[in-house]
């Protein structure tokens, strides 16, 4: 009987480890691959039994209750929500915030060998994710829009997860002595960095630079003042170079060139007067878009060259094609008339039909496309206030609507289920320039918490984030701090905990690192 019980415990441990590996693999591959392993872990936990012993562990574990507080405050917020349906959906999304600590803090400490298996699983998932994104976007579909490159989650979140894969690879490079293993994981680091660049994951690249700079600064400051000084010089020089490169790229694309094409010309090359209607202040490659346009010639000649993609200005039929066409020809530095359309190559026709609006766009990597899109967002906002569809500048209006909602219910918030409803109301009352399809949440986790649960909720949220850091400060290793920095950065750019993939990213790593540190602290005492 005793041997059977021992064997049974081993089986449960094996299932637990399998479920954790599947979870770390699945978090890189979408909602279903993340959800199924959690059901496996929960089922194994229930079948294992020993509920009284598990309860005794949890009763004295203040860390578990503080971590779970994020979930509980959302349940409490549901009690004064009017939109119960959205509230229940939000609470359901946040179940991993209590489920994973419940399982990890009652199952026993993850050994270092087991933790390595989890890291291997995650790195494999990251490898598959990038490979599929590159194949899908570069080979199968030739995707043009940067925000569509990520196939399983938002491109911002993908960037943060790839950063974690890089961190784990560097960890193995430093840990293993064998040359083959060092070379293998070093190659993976290079692969992931190339993936960040090739997919244009700007936030992921920025976060990687931040955590690398902070980590090296900390290490060198403690070990070598000379090394710290050298790193500071390198960092300052690199920053100056990056700022100068960004400035030059902006000037090249958005500063108006002093050429004849940017001046009012009397007639088209067919002898027709140009339209003086100004519909935009756009500039493409230094050429003003709204100058020297003969719209009827454009319509007639384009419909002749691309009859399957025709447009009609009078009926506003397929009018987006007209805007793309005008911008594309402007980017070439040409007059917008029939002659320019007839001079378009077959490749130009195909690009315009896809909605490409700049001749250089097809030549740029996703990285340069993303840089250009951010600059374009800023330029549009600065010149004529256009913000719809521009992720960078729309955030200003997300924040404005959120502050409106907070101002009305600042202590306890709107309730868990009423965030979007209240935001919509604020968008309407403030006369926001955003179209209704862009009425979104704040895109900042801290602000979203205040809107939903008020300053009281924010206080609980901050306690659940920073108390474990203080409580386990002597047991936490460098991996946790690198994750923690990444999580804080993601909270600033996204409603990380409002989607399953984002919440899983936080809950999985936070629970793993803190539970290991907790067991270390328990052994020491």
Coordinates of C-alpha atoms in Angstrom, one line a residue:
X1 CA 0.0 0.0 0.0
X2 CA 2.8 2.4 0.9
X3 CA 4.6 1.7 -2.4
X4 CA 1.3 2.3 -4.3
X5 CA 0.9 5.7 -2.6
X6 CA 4.5 6.6 -3.4
X7 CA 3.9 5.5 -7.0
X8 CA 0.7 7.5 -7.1
X9 CA 2.5 10.6 -5.9
X10 CA 5.1 10.2 -8.6
X11 CA 2.3 9.9 -11.2
X12 CA 0.7 13.1 -9.9
X13 CA 4.0 14.9 -10.0
X14 CA 4.6 13.7 -13.6
X15 CA 1.2 14.9 -14.7
X16 CA 1.9 18.2 -12.9
X17 CA 5.2 18.7 -14.7
X18 CA 3.6 17.6 -18.0
X19 CA 0.8 20.2 -17.5
X20 CA 3.3 22.9 -16.7
X21 CA 5.5 22.2 -19.7
X22 CA 2.4 22.2 -21.9
X23 CA 1.3 25.5 -20.3
X24 CA 4.7 27.1 -21.0
X25 CA 4.7 25.8 -24.6
X26 CA 1.0 26.8 -25.1
X27 CA 1.4 30.4 -23.9
X28 CA 3.3 31.1 -27.1
X29 CA 0.7 29.4 -29.3
X30 CA -2.7 31.0 -28.5
X31 CA -5.8 30.7 -26.3
X32 CA -6.6 27.0 -26.6
X33 CA -3.1 25.7 -26.1
X34 CA -2.9 27.9 -22.9
X35 CA -6.3 26.9 -21.6
X36 CA -6.1 23.1 -22.0
X37 CA -3.0 22.7 -19.8
X38 CA -4.7 24.6 -17.0
X39 CA -7.6 22.1 -17.0
X40 CA -5.0 19.3 -16.9
X41 CA -3.3 20.9 -13.9
X42 CA -6.6 21.5 -12.1
X43 CA -7.9 18.0 -12.8
X44 CA -4.7 16.5 -11.5
X45 CA -4.9 18.7 -8.4
X46 CA -8.5 17.6 -7.7
X47 CA -7.8 13.9 -8.2
X48 CA -4.7 14.1 -6.0
X49 CA -7.0 15.0 -3.0
X50 CA -5.3 15.9 0.3
X51 CA -7.5 18.9 0.6
X52 CA -7.1 19.4 4.3
X53 CA -3.3 19.3 4.1
X54 CA -3.5 21.7 1.1
X55 CA -5.8 24.1 3.1
X56 CA -3.4 24.1 6.0
X57 CA -0.6 25.2 3.7
X58 CA -2.7 28.0 2.2
X59 CA -4.0 29.3 5.6
X60 CA -0.5 30.3 6.7
X61 CA 0.7 31.4 3.2
X62 CA 0.2 35.2 3.2
X63 CA 1.9 35.4 -0.2
X64 CA -0.9 33.3 -1.8
X65 CA -3.6 35.5 -0.4
X66 CA -1.9 38.7 -1.5
X67 CA -1.3 37.3 -5.0
X68 CA -4.9 36.2 -5.2
X69 CA -6.1 39.6 -4.1
X70 CA -6.1 40.8 -7.7
X71 CA -8.7 38.1 -8.5
X72 CA -10.8 38.8 -5.4
X73 CA -11.0 42.6 -6.0
X74 CA -12.4 41.9 -9.5
X75 CA -15.0 39.6 -8.0
X76 CA -16.0 42.3 -5.5
X77 CA -16.1 44.8 -8.3
X78 CA -18.6 42.6 -10.1
X79 CA -21.1 43.1 -7.2
X80 CA -21.6 46.8 -8.1
X81 CA -21.4 46.4 -11.9
X82 CA -24.4 47.0 -14.1
X83 CA -23.0 45.0 -17.0
X84 CA -22.9 41.6 -15.4
X85 CA -22.2 39.7 -18.6
X86 CA -19.0 41.6 -19.3
X87 CA -18.1 41.4 -15.6
X88 CA -18.4 37.6 -15.6
X89 CA -16.3 37.4 -18.7
X90 CA -13.6 39.6 -17.1
X91 CA -13.6 37.5 -13.9
X92 CA -13.4 34.3 -16.0
X93 CA -10.4 35.6 -17.8
X94 CA -8.7 36.3 -14.5
X95 CA -9.1 32.8 -13.0
X96 CA -5.4 31.9 -13.6
X97 CA -4.5 34.6 -11.1
X98 CA -5.9 32.4 -8.4
X99 CA -5.8 29.0 -10.0
X100 CA -2.0 28.9 -10.7
X101 CA -1.0 30.1 -7.2
X102 CA -3.4 27.6 -5.7
X103 CA -1.8 24.7 -7.6
X104 CA 1.8 25.8 -7.3
X105 CA 1.7 26.7 -3.6
X106 CA 0.2 23.4 -2.6
X107 CA 2.0 21.0 -5.0
X108 CA 5.5 21.5 -3.7
X109 CA 8.5 23.4 -4.9
X110 CA 9.6 23.3 -8.6
X111 CA 13.1 21.9 -8.7
X112 CA 15.8 23.6 -10.8
X113 CA 15.8 20.6 -13.2
X114 CA 12.0 20.9 -13.6
X115 CA 12.2 24.7 -14.1
X116 CA 14.7 24.0 -17.0
X117 CA 12.1 21.8 -18.6
X118 CA 9.6 24.6 -18.4
X119 CA 12.1 27.0 -20.0
X120 CA 12.8 24.5 -22.8
X121 CA 9.1 24.2 -23.5
X122 CA 8.7 28.0 -23.6
X123 CA 11.7 28.4 -25.9
X124 CA 10.3 25.8 -28.2
X125 CA 7.0 27.6 -28.3
X126 CA 8.7 30.9 -29.1
X127 CA 10.7 29.2 -31.9
X128 CA 7.6 27.8 -33.5
X129 CA 5.7 31.1 -33.1
X130 CA 8.4 33.1 -34.9
X131 CA 8.9 30.5 -37.6
X132 CA 5.2 30.3 -38.4
X133 CA 4.9 34.1 -38.4
X134 CA 7.8 34.5 -40.8
X135 CA 6.5 31.8 -43.1
X136 CA 2.9 33.1 -43.0
X137 CA 3.8 36.7 -43.5
X138 CA 6.9 36.5 -45.7
X139 CA 6.2 33.5 -47.9
X140 CA 2.5 32.5 -47.9
X141 CA 0.7 35.9 -47.7
X142 CA 3.2 38.7 -48.0
X143 CA 1.6 40.7 -45.2
X144 CA 2.0 44.5 -45.4
X145 CA 0.4 45.6 -42.2
X146 CA 2.7 45.4 -39.2
X147 CA 0.0 44.9 -36.6
X148 CA -1.2 41.8 -38.5
X149 CA 2.2 39.9 -38.4
X150 CA 1.5 38.2 -35.1
X151 CA -0.7 35.1 -35.6
X152 CA -1.6 34.1 -32.1
X153 CA -1.7 37.3 -30.1
X154 CA -1.1 41.1 -30.3
X155 CA 2.3 42.1 -31.8
X156 CA 3.1 44.0 -28.6
X157 CA 2.5 41.0 -26.4
X158 CA 4.5 38.7 -28.8
X159 CA 7.5 41.1 -28.4
X160 CA 7.5 40.7 -24.6
X161 CA 7.2 37.0 -24.8
X162 CA 10.1 36.7 -27.2
X163 CA 12.1 38.9 -24.8
X164 CA 11.5 36.3 -22.1
X165 CA 12.7 33.5 -24.5
X166 CA 15.9 35.5 -25.1
X167 CA 16.4 35.9 -21.3
X168 CA 16.1 32.1 -20.8
X169 CA 18.5 31.4 -23.7
X170 CA 21.1 33.8 -22.2
X171 CA 20.5 32.0 -18.8
X172 CA 21.4 28.7 -20.4
X173 CA 24.4 30.2 -22.2
X174 CA 25.8 31.3 -18.8
X175 CA 24.8 28.1 -17.0
X176 CA 26.2 25.4 -19.3
X177 CA 29.9 24.8 -19.8
X178 CA 29.7 22.6 -22.9
X179 CA 30.6 24.5 -26.1
X180 CA 27.9 22.8 -28.1
X181 CA 25.2 23.9 -25.7
X182 CA 26.5 27.5 -25.5
X183 CA 26.6 27.7 -29.3
X184 CA 23.1 26.3 -29.6
X185 CA 21.5 28.7 -27.1
X186 CA 23.6 31.6 -28.5
X187 CA 22.2 30.8 -31.9
X188 CA 18.7 30.9 -30.5
X189 CA 19.3 34.3 -29.0
X190 CA 20.4 35.5 -32.5
X191 CA 17.3 33.9 -34.0
X192 CA 14.9 35.6 -31.6
X193 CA 16.5 39.0 -32.0
X194 CA 16.3 38.7 -35.8
X195 CA 12.7 37.6 -35.3
X196 CA 12.0 40.8 -33.3
X197 CA 13.5 42.9 -36.1
X198 CA 12.0 41.0 -39.0
X199 CA 8.5 41.1 -37.6
X200 CA 8.8 44.8 -36.6
X201 CA 8.1 44.2 -32.9
X202 CA 9.2 47.6 -31.8
X203 CA 7.9 47.4 -28.2
X204 CA 9.7 44.1 -27.8
X205 CA 12.9 45.5 -29.1
X206 CA 12.6 48.6 -26.9
X207 CA 11.9 46.4 -23.8
X208 CA 14.9 44.2 -24.6
X209 CA 17.1 47.2 -24.8
X210 CA 15.8 48.5 -21.5
X211 CA 16.2 45.3 -19.5
X212 CA 19.6 44.6 -21.1
X213 CA 20.8 48.1 -20.2
X214 CA 19.5 47.9 -16.6
X215 CA 20.9 44.4 -16.0
X216 CA 24.4 45.3 -17.4
X217 CA 24.3 48.6 -15.4
X218 CA 23.5 46.8 -12.2
X219 CA 26.1 44.1 -12.7
X220 CA 28.9 46.4 -13.8
X221 CA 28.1 49.0 -11.1
X222 CA 28.6 46.3 -8.4
X223 CA 31.6 44.6 -9.9
X224 CA 33.5 47.2 -11.9
X225 CA 33.4 51.0 -11.9
X226 CA 35.5 51.1 -15.0
X227 CA 33.1 48.7 -16.8
X228 CA 30.2 50.8 -15.7
X229 CA 31.8 54.0 -17.1
X230 CA 32.5 52.2 -20.4
X231 CA 28.9 50.9 -20.6
X232 CA 27.6 54.4 -19.9
X233 CA 29.7 55.9 -22.7
X234 CA 28.5 53.1 -25.1
X235 CA 24.9 53.6 -24.1
X236 CA 25.0 57.4 -24.5
X237 CA 26.8 57.1 -27.9
X238 CA 24.2 54.5 -29.0
X239 CA 21.3 56.7 -27.9
X240 CA 22.7 59.7 -29.8
X241 CA 23.2 57.6 -32.9
X242 CA 19.6 56.2 -32.6
X243 CA 18.1 59.6 -32.0
X244 CA 20.0 61.0 -35.0
X245 CA 19.0 58.1 -37.2
X246 CA 15.3 58.5 -36.3
X247 CA 15.6 62.3 -36.9
X248 CA 17.1 61.7 -40.4
X249 CA 14.5 59.1 -41.2
X250 CA 11.7 61.5 -40.2
X251 CA 13.2 64.4 -42.2
X252 CA 13.7 62.2 -45.3
X253 CA 10.0 61.1 -45.3
X254 CA 8.1 64.0 -43.8
X255 CA 10.0 67.2 -44.4
X256 CA 8.7 69.0 -47.5
X257 CA 11.3 69.1 -50.3
X258 CA 12.0 72.3 -52.1
X259 CA 11.2 71.0 -55.6
X260 CA 8.8 72.0 -58.4
X261 CA 6.5 69.1 -57.7
X262 CA 5.6 70.7 -54.3
X263 CA 4.6 73.9 -56.0
X264 CA 1.2 74.7 -57.7
X265 CA 1.4 73.8 -61.4
X266 CA -1.1 75.3 -63.9
X267 CA -2.2 72.3 -65.9
X268 CA -1.8 68.5 -66.1
X269 CA 0.2 67.0 -69.0
X270 CA -3.2 66.5 -70.8
X271 CA -4.0 70.1 -70.5
X272 CA -6.6 69.9 -67.7
X273 CA -6.7 72.2 -64.6
X274 CA -5.7 70.6 -61.4
X275 CA -8.2 70.1 -58.6
X276 CA -7.6 72.5 -55.7
X277 CA -9.6 70.4 -53.2
X278 CA -7.5 69.8 -50.2
X279 CA -8.4 66.5 -48.4
X280 CA -5.2 66.0 -46.4
X281 CA -2.0 67.5 -45.2
X282 CA -0.1 64.3 -45.9
X283 CA 3.5 64.2 -47.1
X284 CA 5.0 61.1 -48.7
X285 CA 8.8 60.9 -49.1
X286 CA 9.0 64.7 -48.9
X287 CA 6.3 65.3 -51.6
X288 CA 3.0 67.0 -50.7
X289 CA 0.1 64.7 -51.4
X290 CA -2.6 67.3 -52.1
X291 CA -0.7 69.2 -54.8
X292 CA -1.3 68.9 -58.5
X293 CA -4.1 66.4 -58.6
X294 CA -6.4 65.7 -61.6
X295 CA -8.9 63.3 -60.1
X296 CA -10.9 62.6 -63.2
X297 CA -7.8 61.6 -65.1
X298 CA -6.7 59.4 -62.2
X299 CA -10.1 57.7 -62.1
X300 CA -10.3 57.1 -65.9
X301 CA -6.7 55.9 -66.4
X302 CA -6.7 53.7 -63.2
X303 CA -10.0 52.0 -64.1
X304 CA -8.4 51.3 -67.5
X305 CA -5.2 49.8 -66.0
X306 CA -7.0 48.0 -63.2
X307 CA -10.6 47.4 -64.1
X308 CA -11.1 44.8 -61.4
X309 CA -10.1 47.3 -58.8
X310 CA -11.9 50.4 -60.2
X311 CA -13.2 53.3 -58.2
X312 CA -15.8 56.1 -58.7
X313 CA -15.4 59.5 -57.1
X314 CA -19.0 60.6 -57.6
X315 CA -20.5 57.5 -55.8
X316 CA -17.6 57.2 -53.4
X317 CA -17.2 53.6 -54.6
X318 CA -13.9 52.1 -53.5
X319 CA -12.7 55.6 -52.5
X320 CA -9.9 54.2 -50.4
X321 CA -8.2 53.0 -53.5
X322 CA -8.2 56.6 -54.7
X323 CA -6.5 57.8 -51.5
X324 CA -3.9 55.0 -51.8
X325 CA -3.3 55.9 -55.4
X326 CA -2.7 59.6 -54.8
X327 CA -0.3 58.9 -51.9
X328 CA 1.6 56.3 -53.9
X329 CA 2.1 58.5 -56.9
X330 CA 3.1 61.4 -54.6
X331 CA 5.7 59.1 -53.0
X332 CA 7.3 58.7 -56.4
X333 CA 7.5 62.5 -56.7
X334 CA 5.2 62.7 -59.7
X335 CA 2.2 64.8 -60.8
X336 CA -1.2 63.1 -60.1
X337 CA -2.5 62.8 -63.6
X338 CA -3.2 60.2 -66.3
X339 CA 0.4 60.1 -67.5
X340 CA 1.6 59.0 -64.1
X341 CA -0.9 56.2 -64.1
X342 CA 0.2 55.0 -67.5
X343 CA 3.8 55.0 -66.3
X344 CA 3.0 52.7 -63.4
X345 CA 4.6 49.2 -63.7
X346 CA 2.7 46.0 -63.1
X347 CA 4.3 45.7 -59.7
X348 CA 3.1 49.3 -58.9
X349 CA -0.4 48.3 -59.9
X350 CA -0.4 45.2 -57.6
X351 CA 1.0 47.2 -54.7
X352 CA -1.6 49.9 -55.0
X353 CA -4.4 47.3 -55.3
X354 CA -3.2 45.9 -52.0
X355 CA -3.5 49.3 -50.4
X356 CA 0.2 50.2 -50.3
X357 CA 0.5 54.0 -50.2
X358 CA 4.3 54.5 -50.4
X359 CA 6.6 53.2 -53.1
X360 CA 9.3 52.4 -50.5
X361 CA 6.9 50.4 -48.3
X362 CA 7.4 47.2 -50.2
X363 CA 11.2 47.5 -49.8
X364 CA 11.2 48.1 -46.1
X365 CA 11.4 45.4 -43.4
X366 CA 8.6 45.2 -40.9
X367 CA 10.9 47.2 -38.5
X368 CA 11.2 50.2 -40.8
X369 CA 7.5 49.9 -41.6
X370 CA 6.7 50.1 -37.9
X371 CA 9.0 53.1 -37.4
X372 CA 7.4 54.8 -40.4
X373 CA 3.9 54.1 -39.1
X374 CA 4.6 55.6 -35.7
X375 CA 6.1 58.7 -37.4
X376 CA 3.2 58.9 -39.8
X377 CA 0.8 58.7 -36.8
X378 CA 2.6 61.6 -35.2
X379 CA 2.7 63.7 -38.4
X380 CA -1.0 63.2 -39.1
X381 CA -1.9 64.2 -35.6
X382 CA 0.4 67.2 -35.6
X383 CA -0.9 68.6 -38.9
X384 CA -4.6 67.8 -39.1
X385 CA -5.5 65.9 -36.0
X386 CA -6.3 62.6 -37.7
X387 CA -6.1 59.8 -35.2
X388 CA -8.5 57.0 -36.3
X389 CA -6.5 53.8 -36.9
X390 CA -3.3 55.3 -35.6
X391 CA -2.4 53.2 -32.5
X392 CA 0.2 55.7 -31.2
X393 CA -1.9 58.9 -31.1
X394 CA -5.2 57.2 -30.3
X395 CA -3.8 56.4 -26.9
X396 CA -4.0 60.1 -26.0
X397 CA -7.7 59.9 -26.4
X398 CA -7.9 56.5 -24.6
X399 CA -6.3 58.2 -21.6
X400 CA -8.5 61.3 -21.9
X401 CA -11.7 59.1 -21.8
X402 CA -10.2 57.1 -18.9
X403 CA -9.5 60.2 -16.8
X404 CA -13.1 61.3 -17.5
X405 CA -14.4 57.9 -16.1
X406 CA -12.0 58.1 -13.1
X407 CA -13.1 61.6 -12.3
X408 CA -16.7 60.5 -11.8
X409 CA -16.0 57.3 -9.8
X410 CA -12.5 57.7 -8.4
X411 CA -12.7 55.8 -5.1
X412 CA -14.2 52.4 -6.0
X413 CA -14.4 52.7 -9.8
X414 CA -17.2 51.8 -12.3
X415 CA -17.2 48.1 -11.4
X416 CA -15.5 45.1 -13.1
X417 CA -18.0 44.8 -16.0
X418 CA -18.6 48.5 -16.7
X419 CA -15.2 49.7 -17.9
X420 CA -16.0 49.7 -21.6
X421 CA -19.5 51.1 -21.2
X422 CA -18.2 54.0 -19.1
X423 CA -15.4 54.6 -21.6
X424 CA -17.9 54.7 -24.4
X425 CA -20.0 57.2 -22.5
X426 CA -17.0 59.4 -22.0
X427 CA -16.0 59.2 -25.7
X428 CA -19.4 60.4 -26.6
X429 CA -19.7 63.2 -24.1
X430 CA -16.2 64.6 -24.7
X431 CA -16.7 64.8 -28.5
X432 CA -13.8 62.5 -29.2
X433 CA -12.6 62.5 -32.8
X434 CA -12.4 58.7 -32.6
X435 CA -14.9 56.6 -34.7
X436 CA -16.9 54.2 -32.6
X437 CA -14.9 51.2 -33.9
X438 CA -11.9 52.7 -32.0
X439 CA -13.7 53.2 -28.7
X440 CA -11.2 51.1 -26.7
X441 CA -10.0 50.5 -23.1
X442 CA -7.2 52.7 -21.7
X443 CA -4.3 50.5 -23.0
X444 CA -2.6 50.9 -19.7
X445 CA -3.1 48.3 -17.0
X446 CA -2.7 50.7 -14.1
X447 CA -5.2 53.1 -15.5
X448 CA -7.6 50.3 -16.4
X449 CA -7.5 49.1 -12.8
X450 CA -8.4 52.6 -11.5
X451 CA -11.3 52.9 -14.0
X452 CA -12.7 49.5 -12.9
X453 CA -11.9 49.5 -9.2
X454 CA -10.9 53.0 -8.2
X455 CA -8.0 54.1 -6.1
X456 CA -8.9 51.3 -3.6
X457 CA -8.5 48.7 -6.3
X458 CA -5.2 50.3 -7.5
X459 CA -3.8 50.1 -3.9
X460 CA -4.7 46.4 -3.7
X461 CA -3.2 45.8 -7.2
X462 CA 0.1 47.6 -6.3
X463 CA 0.3 45.7 -3.0
X464 CA -0.1 42.4 -4.9
X465 CA 2.8 43.5 -7.2
X466 CA 5.2 44.9 -4.8
X467 CA 4.7 43.1 -1.5
X468 CA 6.1 39.8 -2.9
X469 CA 9.2 41.8 -4.1
X470 CA 9.8 43.1 -0.6
X471 CA 8.8 39.8 1.2
X472 CA 11.1 37.6 -1.0
X473 CA 13.8 40.1 -1.8
X474 CA 16.6 37.8 -0.5
X475 CA 15.4 34.8 -2.4
X476 CA 14.5 36.3 -5.8
X477 CA 17.0 35.7 -8.6
X478 CA 17.9 37.8 -11.6
X479 CA 15.4 36.0 -13.9
X480 CA 12.5 37.3 -11.8
X481 CA 13.7 40.9 -11.9
X482 CA 14.1 40.7 -15.7
X483 CA 10.5 39.3 -15.9
X484 CA 9.2 41.9 -13.4
X485 CA 10.7 44.8 -15.5
X486 CA 9.1 43.4 -18.7
X487 CA 5.8 43.0 -16.9
X488 CA 5.8 46.6 -15.7
X489 CA 6.7 47.9 -19.2
X490 CA 3.9 45.8 -20.7
X491 CA 1.4 47.3 -18.1
X492 CA 2.3 50.8 -19.4
X493 CA 1.6 49.9 -23.0
X494 CA -1.3 47.4 -22.8
X495 CA -4.2 46.2 -20.8
X496 CA -2.1 43.1 -20.2
X497 CA -4.4 41.4 -17.7
X498 CA -7.6 42.0 -19.7
X499 CA -6.9 39.3 -22.3
X500 CA -6.2 35.7 -21.7
X501 CA -2.8 35.6 -23.5
X502 CA -1.6 38.7 -21.6
X503 CA -2.9 37.5 -18.3
X504 CA -1.4 34.1 -18.8
X505 CA 2.0 35.7 -19.6
X506 CA 1.9 37.5 -16.2
X507 CA 0.3 34.7 -14.1
X508 CA 2.5 31.9 -15.3
X509 CA 5.9 33.5 -14.8
X510 CA 4.9 35.5 -11.7
X511 CA 3.6 32.3 -10.0
X512 CA 6.6 30.2 -11.0
X513 CA 9.3 32.6 -9.8
X514 CA 7.5 33.7 -6.6
X515 CA 6.6 30.1 -5.6
X516 CA 10.2 29.0 -6.0
X517 CA 11.4 31.9 -3.9
X518 CA 8.7 31.3 -1.3
X519 CA 9.8 27.6 -0.9
X520 CA 13.4 28.8 -0.6
X521 CA 12.4 31.3 2.2
X522 CA 10.4 28.6 4.0
X523 CA 13.4 26.2 4.0
X524 CA 15.6 29.0 5.3
X525 CA 13.2 29.6 8.2

